[in-house]
Short mmCIF file of C-alpha atoms and ligand atoms in Angstrom, two decimals:
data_model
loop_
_atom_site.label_atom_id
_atom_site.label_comp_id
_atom_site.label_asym_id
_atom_site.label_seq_id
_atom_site.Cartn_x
_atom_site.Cartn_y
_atom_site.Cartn_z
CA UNK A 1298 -4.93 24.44 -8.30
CA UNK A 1299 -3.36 22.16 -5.55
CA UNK A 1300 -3.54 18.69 -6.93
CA UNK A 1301 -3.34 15.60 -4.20
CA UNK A 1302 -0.45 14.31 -6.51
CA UNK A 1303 1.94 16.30 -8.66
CA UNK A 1304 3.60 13.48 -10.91
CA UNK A 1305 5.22 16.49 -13.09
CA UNK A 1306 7.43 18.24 -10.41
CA UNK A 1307 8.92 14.98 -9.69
CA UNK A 1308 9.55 13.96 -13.42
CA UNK A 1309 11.20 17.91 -13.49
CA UNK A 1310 13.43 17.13 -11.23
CA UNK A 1311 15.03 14.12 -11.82
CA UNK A 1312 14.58 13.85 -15.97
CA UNK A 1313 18.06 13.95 -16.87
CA UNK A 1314 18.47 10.91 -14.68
CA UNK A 1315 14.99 9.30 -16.09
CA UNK A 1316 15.90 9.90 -19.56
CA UNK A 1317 19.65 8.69 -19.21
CA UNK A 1318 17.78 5.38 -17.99
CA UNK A 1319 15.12 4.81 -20.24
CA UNK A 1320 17.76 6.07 -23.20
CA UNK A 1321 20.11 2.98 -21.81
CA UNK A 1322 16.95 0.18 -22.05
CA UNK A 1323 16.39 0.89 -25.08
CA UNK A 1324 19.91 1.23 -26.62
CA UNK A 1325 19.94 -2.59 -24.30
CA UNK A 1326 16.91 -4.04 -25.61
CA UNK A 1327 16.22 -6.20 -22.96
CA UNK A 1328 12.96 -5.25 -22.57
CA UNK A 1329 11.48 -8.46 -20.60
CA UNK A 1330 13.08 -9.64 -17.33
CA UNK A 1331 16.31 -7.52 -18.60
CA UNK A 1332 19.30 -6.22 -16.29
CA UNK A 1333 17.35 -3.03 -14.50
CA UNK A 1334 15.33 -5.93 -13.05
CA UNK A 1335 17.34 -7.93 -11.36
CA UNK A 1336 19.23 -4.56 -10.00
CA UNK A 1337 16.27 -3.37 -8.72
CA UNK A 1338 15.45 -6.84 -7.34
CA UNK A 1339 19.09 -7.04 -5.51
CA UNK A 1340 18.73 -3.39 -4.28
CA UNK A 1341 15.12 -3.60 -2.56
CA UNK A 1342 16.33 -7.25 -1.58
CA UNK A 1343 19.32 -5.49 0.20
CA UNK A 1344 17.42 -2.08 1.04
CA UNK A 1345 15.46 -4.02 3.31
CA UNK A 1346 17.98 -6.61 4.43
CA UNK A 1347 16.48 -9.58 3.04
CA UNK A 1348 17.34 -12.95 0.96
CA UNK A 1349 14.50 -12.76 -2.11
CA UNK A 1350 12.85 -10.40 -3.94
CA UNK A 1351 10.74 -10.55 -7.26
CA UNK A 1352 9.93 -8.21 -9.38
CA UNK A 1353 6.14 -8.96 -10.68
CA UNK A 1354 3.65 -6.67 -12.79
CA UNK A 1355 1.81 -4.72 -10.56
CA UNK A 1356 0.91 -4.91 -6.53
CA UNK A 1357 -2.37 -6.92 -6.84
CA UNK A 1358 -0.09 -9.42 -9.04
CA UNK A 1359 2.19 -9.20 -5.94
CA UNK A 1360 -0.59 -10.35 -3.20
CA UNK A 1361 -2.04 -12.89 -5.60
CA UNK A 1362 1.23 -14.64 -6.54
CA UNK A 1363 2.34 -14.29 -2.78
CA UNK A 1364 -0.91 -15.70 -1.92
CA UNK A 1365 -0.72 -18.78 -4.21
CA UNK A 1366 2.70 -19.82 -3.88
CA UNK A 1367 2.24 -19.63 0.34
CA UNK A 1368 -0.63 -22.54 -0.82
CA UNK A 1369 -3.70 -19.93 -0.48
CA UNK A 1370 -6.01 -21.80 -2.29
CA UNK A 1371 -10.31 -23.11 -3.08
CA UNK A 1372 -11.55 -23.44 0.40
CA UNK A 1373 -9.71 -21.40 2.37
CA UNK A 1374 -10.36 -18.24 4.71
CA UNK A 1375 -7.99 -15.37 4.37
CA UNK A 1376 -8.74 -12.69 7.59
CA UNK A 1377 -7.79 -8.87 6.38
CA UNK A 1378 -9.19 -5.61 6.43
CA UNK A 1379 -12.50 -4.00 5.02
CA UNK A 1380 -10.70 -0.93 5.30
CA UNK A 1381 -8.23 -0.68 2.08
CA UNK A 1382 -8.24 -0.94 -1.30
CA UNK A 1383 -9.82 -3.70 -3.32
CA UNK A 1384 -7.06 -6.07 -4.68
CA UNK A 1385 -6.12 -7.10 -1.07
CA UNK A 1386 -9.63 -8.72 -1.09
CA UNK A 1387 -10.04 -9.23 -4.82
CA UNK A 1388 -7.22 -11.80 -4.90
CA UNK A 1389 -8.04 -13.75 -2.39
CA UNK A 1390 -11.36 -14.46 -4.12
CA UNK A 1391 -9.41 -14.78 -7.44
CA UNK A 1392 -7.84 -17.38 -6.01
CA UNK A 1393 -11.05 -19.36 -4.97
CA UNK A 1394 -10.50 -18.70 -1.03
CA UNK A 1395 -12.95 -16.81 0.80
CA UNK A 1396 -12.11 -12.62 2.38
CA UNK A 1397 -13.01 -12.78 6.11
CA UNK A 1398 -13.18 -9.05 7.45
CA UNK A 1399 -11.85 -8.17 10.78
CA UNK A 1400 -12.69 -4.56 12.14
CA UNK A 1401 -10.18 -1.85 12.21
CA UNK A 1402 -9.11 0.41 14.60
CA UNK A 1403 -9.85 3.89 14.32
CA UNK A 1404 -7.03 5.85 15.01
CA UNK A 1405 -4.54 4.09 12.55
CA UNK A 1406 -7.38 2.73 10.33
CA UNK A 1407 -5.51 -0.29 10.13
CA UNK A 1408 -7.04 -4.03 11.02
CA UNK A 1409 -7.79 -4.00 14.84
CA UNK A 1410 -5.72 -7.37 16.33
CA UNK A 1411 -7.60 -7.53 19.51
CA UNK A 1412 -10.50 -8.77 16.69
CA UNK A 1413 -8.65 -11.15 14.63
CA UNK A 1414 -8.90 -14.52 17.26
CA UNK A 1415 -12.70 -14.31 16.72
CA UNK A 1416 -12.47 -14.78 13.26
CA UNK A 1417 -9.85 -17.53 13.43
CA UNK A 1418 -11.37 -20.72 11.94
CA UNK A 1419 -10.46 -24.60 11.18
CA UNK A 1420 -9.95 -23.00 6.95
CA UNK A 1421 -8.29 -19.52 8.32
CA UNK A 1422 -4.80 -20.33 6.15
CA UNK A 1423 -3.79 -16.21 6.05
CA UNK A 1424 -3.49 -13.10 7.26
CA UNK A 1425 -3.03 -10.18 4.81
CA UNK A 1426 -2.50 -7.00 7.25
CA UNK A 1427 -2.48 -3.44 4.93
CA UNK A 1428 -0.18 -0.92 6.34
CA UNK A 1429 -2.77 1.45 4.92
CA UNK A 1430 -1.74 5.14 4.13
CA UNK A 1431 2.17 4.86 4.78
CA UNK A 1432 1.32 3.95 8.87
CA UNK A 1433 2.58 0.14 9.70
CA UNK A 1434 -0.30 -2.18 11.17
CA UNK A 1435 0.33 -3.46 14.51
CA UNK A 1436 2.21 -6.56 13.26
CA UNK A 1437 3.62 -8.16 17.10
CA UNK A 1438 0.06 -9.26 18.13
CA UNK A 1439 -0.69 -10.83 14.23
CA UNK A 1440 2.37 -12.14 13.61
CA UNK A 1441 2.11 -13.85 17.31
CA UNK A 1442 -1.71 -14.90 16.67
CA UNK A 1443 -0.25 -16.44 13.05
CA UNK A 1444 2.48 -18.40 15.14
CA UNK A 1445 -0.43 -20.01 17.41
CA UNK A 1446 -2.18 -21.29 14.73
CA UNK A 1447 -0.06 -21.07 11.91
CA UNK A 1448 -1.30 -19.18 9.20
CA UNK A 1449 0.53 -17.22 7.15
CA UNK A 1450 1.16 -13.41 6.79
CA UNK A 1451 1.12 -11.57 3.50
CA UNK A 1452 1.80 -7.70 4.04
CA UNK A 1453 0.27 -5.41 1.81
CA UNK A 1454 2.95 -2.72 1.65
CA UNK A 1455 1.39 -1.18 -1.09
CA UNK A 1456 1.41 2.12 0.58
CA UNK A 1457 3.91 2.20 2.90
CA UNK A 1458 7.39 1.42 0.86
CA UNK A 1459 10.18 2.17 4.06
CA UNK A 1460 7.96 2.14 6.99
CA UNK A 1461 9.24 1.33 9.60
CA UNK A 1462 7.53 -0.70 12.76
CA UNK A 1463 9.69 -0.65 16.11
CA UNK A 1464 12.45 -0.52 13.83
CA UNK A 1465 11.90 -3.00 11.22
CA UNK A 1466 11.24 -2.58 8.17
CA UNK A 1467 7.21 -3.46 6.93
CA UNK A 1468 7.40 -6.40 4.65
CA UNK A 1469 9.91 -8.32 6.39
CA UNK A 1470 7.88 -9.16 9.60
CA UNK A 1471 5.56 -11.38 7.81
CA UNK A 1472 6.10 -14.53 5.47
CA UNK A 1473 5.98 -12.24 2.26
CA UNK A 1474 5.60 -8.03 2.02
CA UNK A 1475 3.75 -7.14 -0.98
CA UNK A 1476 4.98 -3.68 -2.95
CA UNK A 1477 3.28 -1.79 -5.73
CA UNK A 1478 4.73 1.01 -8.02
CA UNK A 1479 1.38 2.14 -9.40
CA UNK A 1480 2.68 6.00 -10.36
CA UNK A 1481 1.30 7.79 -7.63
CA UNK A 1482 2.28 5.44 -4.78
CA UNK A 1483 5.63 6.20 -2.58
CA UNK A 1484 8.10 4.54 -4.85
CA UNK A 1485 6.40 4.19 -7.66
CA UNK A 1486 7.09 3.61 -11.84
CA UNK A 1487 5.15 5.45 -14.76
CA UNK A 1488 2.85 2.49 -15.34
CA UNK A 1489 2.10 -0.76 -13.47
CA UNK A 1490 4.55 -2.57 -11.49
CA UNK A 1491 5.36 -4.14 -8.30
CA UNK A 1492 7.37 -6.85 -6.10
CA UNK A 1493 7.02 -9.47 -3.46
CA UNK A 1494 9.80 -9.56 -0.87
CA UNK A 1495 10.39 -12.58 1.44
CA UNK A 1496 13.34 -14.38 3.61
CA UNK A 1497 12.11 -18.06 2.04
CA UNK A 1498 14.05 -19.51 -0.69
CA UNK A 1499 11.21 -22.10 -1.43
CA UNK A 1500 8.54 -19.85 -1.32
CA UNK A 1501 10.40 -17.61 -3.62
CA UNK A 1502 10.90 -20.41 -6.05
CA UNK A 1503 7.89 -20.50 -6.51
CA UNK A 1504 7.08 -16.99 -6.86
CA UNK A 1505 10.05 -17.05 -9.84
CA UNK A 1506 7.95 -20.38 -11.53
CA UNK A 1507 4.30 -18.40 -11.33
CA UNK A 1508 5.54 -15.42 -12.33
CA UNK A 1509 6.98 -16.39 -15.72
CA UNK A 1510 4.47 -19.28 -17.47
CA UNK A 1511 5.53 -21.85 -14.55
CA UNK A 1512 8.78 -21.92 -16.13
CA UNK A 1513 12.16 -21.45 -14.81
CA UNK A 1514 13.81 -23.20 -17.91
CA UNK A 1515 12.53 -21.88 -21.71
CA UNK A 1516 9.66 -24.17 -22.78
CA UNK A 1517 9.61 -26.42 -20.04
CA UNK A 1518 6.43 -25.74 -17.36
CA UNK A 1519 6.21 -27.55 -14.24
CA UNK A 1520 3.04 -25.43 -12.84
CA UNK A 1521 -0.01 -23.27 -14.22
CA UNK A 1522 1.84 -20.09 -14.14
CA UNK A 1523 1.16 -16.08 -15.06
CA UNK A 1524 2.69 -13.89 -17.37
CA UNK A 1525 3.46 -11.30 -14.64
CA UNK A 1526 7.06 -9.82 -15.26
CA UNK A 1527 8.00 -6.55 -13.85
CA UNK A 1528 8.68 -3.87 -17.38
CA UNK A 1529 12.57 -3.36 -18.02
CA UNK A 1530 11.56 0.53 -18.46
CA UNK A 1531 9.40 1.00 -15.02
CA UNK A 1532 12.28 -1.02 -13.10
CA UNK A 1533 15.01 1.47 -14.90
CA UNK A 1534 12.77 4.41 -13.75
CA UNK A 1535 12.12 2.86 -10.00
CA UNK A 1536 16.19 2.45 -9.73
CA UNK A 1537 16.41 5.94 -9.85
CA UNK A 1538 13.49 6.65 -7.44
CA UNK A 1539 14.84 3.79 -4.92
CA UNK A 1540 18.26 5.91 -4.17
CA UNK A 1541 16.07 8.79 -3.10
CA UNK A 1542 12.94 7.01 -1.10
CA UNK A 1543 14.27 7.67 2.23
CA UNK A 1544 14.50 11.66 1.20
CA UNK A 1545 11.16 11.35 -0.30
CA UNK A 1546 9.65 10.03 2.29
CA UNK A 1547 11.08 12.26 5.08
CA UNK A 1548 9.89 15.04 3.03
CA UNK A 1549 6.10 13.54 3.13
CA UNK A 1550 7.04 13.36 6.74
CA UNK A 1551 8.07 17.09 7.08
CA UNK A 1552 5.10 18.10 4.87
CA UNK A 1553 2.71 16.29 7.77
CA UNK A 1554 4.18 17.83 11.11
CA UNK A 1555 3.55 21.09 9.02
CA UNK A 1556 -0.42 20.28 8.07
CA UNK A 1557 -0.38 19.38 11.90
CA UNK A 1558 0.67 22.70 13.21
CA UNK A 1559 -1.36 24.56 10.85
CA UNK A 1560 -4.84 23.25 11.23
CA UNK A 1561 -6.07 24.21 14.31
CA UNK A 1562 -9.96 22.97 14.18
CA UNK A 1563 -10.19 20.58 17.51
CA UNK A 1564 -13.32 19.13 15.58
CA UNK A 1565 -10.66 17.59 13.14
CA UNK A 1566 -9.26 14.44 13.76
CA UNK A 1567 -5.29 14.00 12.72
CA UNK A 1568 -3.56 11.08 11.92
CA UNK A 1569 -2.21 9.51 14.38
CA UNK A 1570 1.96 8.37 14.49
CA UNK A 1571 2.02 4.99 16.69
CA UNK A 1572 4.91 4.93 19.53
CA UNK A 1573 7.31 3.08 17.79
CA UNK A 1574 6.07 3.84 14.03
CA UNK A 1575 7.80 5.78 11.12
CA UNK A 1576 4.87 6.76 8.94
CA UNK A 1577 6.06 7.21 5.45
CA UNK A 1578 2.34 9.72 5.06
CA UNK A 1579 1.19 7.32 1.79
CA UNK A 1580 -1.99 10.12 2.48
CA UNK A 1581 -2.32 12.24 5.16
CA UNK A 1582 -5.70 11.71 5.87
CA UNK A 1583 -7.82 13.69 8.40
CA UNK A 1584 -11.58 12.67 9.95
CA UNK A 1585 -14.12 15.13 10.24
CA UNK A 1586 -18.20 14.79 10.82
CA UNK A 1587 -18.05 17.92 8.62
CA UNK A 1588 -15.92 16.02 5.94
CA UNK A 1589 -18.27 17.22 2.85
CA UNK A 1590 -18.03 21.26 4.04
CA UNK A 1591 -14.50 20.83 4.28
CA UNK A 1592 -14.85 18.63 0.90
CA UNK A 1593 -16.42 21.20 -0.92
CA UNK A 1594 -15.52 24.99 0.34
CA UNK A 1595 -11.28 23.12 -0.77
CA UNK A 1596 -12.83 22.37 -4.02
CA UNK A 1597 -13.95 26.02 -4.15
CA UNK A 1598 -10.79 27.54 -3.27
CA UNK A 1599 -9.20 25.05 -6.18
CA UNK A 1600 -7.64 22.34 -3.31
CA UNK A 1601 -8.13 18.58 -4.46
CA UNK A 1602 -9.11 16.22 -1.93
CA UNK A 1603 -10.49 12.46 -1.67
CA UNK A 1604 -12.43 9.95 0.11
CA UNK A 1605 -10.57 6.31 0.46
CA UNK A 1606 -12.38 4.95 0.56
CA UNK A 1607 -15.59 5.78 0.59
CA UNK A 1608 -17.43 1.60 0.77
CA UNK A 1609 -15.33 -0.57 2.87
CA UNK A 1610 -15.20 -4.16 1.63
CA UNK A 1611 -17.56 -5.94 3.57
CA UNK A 1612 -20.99 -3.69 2.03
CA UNK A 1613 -19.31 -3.77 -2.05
CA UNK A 1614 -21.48 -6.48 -4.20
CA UNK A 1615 -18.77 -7.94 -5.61
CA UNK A 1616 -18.20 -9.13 -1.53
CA UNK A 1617 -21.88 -9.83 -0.55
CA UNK A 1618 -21.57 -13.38 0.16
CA UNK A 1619 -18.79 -12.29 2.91
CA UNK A 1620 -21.48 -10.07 3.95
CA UNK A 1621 -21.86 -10.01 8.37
CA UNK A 1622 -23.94 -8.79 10.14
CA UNK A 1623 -23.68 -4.50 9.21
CA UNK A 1624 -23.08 -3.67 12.53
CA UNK A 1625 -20.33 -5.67 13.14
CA UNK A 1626 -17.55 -3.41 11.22
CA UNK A 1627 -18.74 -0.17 12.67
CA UNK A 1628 -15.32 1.68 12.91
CA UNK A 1629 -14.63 1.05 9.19
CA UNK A 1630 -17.70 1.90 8.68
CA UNK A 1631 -17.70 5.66 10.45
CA UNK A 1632 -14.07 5.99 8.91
CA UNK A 1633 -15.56 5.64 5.54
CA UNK A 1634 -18.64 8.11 5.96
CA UNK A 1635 -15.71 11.08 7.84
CA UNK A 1636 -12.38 10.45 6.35
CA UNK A 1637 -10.67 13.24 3.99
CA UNK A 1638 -7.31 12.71 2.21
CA UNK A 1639 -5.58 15.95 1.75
CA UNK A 1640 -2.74 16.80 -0.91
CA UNK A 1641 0.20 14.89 0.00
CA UNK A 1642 3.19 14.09 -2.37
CA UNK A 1643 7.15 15.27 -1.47
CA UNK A 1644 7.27 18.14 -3.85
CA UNK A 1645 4.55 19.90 -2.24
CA UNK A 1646 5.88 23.22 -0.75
CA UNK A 1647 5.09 24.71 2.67
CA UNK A 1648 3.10 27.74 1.24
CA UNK A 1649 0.90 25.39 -0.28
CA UNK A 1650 0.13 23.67 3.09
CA UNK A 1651 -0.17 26.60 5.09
CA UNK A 1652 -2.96 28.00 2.32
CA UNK A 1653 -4.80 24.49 2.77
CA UNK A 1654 -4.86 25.00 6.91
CA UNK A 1655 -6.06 27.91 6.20
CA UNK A 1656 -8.74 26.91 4.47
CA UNK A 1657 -9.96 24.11 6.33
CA UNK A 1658 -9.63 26.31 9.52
CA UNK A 1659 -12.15 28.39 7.97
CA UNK A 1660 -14.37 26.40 6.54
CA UNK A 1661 -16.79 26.52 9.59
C1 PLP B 565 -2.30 0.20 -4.87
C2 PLP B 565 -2.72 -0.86 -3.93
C3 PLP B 565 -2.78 -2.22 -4.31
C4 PLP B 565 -2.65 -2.67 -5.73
O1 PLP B 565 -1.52 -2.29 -6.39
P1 PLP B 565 -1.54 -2.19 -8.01
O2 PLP B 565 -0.08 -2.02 -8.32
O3 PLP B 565 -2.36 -1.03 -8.37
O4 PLP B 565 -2.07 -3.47 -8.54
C5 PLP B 565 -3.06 -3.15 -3.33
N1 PLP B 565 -3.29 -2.80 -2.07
C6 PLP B 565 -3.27 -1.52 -1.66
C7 PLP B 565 -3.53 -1.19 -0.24
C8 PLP B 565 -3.00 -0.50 -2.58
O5 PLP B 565 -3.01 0.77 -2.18
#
């Protein structure tokens, strides 16, 4: 059996290092907002050469938080992409402000700019691009289209931890970047975690107040806050993960130039690398109009693969008064119905790639 994520070789290989942490939190018992958190905060802070960074309790806590203290609130529009997963959406209506979904472009599956302007209106306050699958969006036209009419741009970098985008790092061309360490994401914890990054010292204030009660003294509250702390143990965990992400994610890397050379079907669409990109390979994810052969003669052979995502945004209920017109989103759309994420996680060895190109290339 080839799973699409191994969790177990990873924990084999760096255990002692895991335990030794986790052994050292709870000798410490600083379990909330404790030392391995503000570490990890200073190292991804520095990692990706930035003032501010805040550790918060998972990725959709990240957006939301992000979202609210940039002054996202009832009213407004937030433009982003039908194309991801739901919390980029689900917090903007969380937070009373209404999704607007821009088209995405096929190749990188990632929100098309050339579309964005149209969708620009007087209560447009956001942007959230999703750097979706490890491959950055195509931040120079938003970010330029957010200077014009200044709106704000949240990154969700939930799957794309040390992408790079003509040689910056995602999450630090926008106001704030927006991490997750859900367990099988590129840097990831072993339970729910994540962190906002951002070069703003006021917006990051603020971030600090909502993430603990509104409070940055003990029992006093300025503003309606959350209880959304990053876990002492997952941040002890991440430390160790964070001195090895550029190896990990070199290895995804390696791991995709090899699925490339080995499947050989022209029917089969590859992901595409953008001039200028480092894909970090969140998924390798291939499109097919013969996506539920492929689907099922892998199954058979006992290779896991998946569909994200299967609905984009703008057709799921809990969305239907965002609803457009259907025809309007049509590239998301055919993504959805031929798109096929194959087993991608560093541990993975070459044997077990070359046995899935073999597959697929047979699967005719
Ligand atoms: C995982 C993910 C999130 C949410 O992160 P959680 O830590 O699971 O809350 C948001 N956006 C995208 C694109 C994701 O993949």
């Amino acid at each position: 059996m080839i799973p699409m994520v191994d969790l177990k070789r990873q924990y084999q290989l760096l255990k002692g290092e895991i335990d030794a942490a986790l052994e050292e939190v709870f000798q410490g018992t600083q379990f909330i907002l404790g030392p391995n958190v503000s570490a990890l905060e200073a190292e991804i802070a520095a990692y990706h050469d930035i003032s501010q960074a805040i550790g918060v309790a998972s990725g959709t806590d990240a957006l939301q938080i992000a979202l609210e203290a940039s002054g996202i609130g009832e009213g407004d529009e937030v433009i982003t992409t039908p194309f991801t997963f739901v919390a980029t959406a689900e917090v903007v209506s969380r937070l009373r402000a209404r999704p607007v979904f821009v088209d995405i472009r096929p190749d990188t599956f990632n929100i098309d700019p050339e579309r964005i302007e149209e969708k620009i209106s007087a209560a447009t306050k956001a942007i959230i691009p999703v750097h979706l699958f490890g491959h950055p969006a195509d931040m120079d036209p938003i970010c330029d289209l957010a200077r014009r009419y200044g709106l704000k741009v949240i990154e969700d970098c939930a799957q794309a931890f040390g992408a790079l985008y003509r040689g910056r790092k995602i999450g630090t061309l926008g106001h704030c970047g927006c991490f997750s360490f859900f367990p099988s994401k590129n840097l990831a914890g072993c339970g729910d975690g994540g962190m906002i990054i951002t070069g703003e010292e006021t917006t990051a204030g603020r971030i600090r107040l909502l993430r603990n009660h509104g409070s940055a003294v003990r029992y006093r509250h300025e503003v309606l806050g959350y209880n959304s702390r990053l876990d002492e143990i997952q941040a002890a965990i991440i430390r160790v993960k964070l001195k090895r992400i550029d190896a990990l994610n070199d290895a995804r890397r390696s791991h995709a130039e090899l699925y490339r050379s080995v499947i050989g079907r022209s029917d089969i669409l590859l992901p595409l690398e953008q001039a200028g990109c480092r894909h970090v390979y969140h998924q390798f994810t291939i499109r097919s109009r013969d996506r539920e052969r492929i689907m099922a003669v892998l199954r058979e052979e006992g290779i896991a693969s998946a569909v994200y995502y299967p609905v984009p945004l703008h057709l799921q209920d809990v969305f239907s008064d965002c609803r457009l017109r259907r025809e309007s989103l049509a590239q998301a759309e055919t993504c959805a119905a031929e798109v096929l994420s194959l087993p991608m996680f560093p541990e993975l060895t070459d044997e077990e790639i070359r046995r899935i190109g073999d597959v697929i290339d047979h699967a005719i």
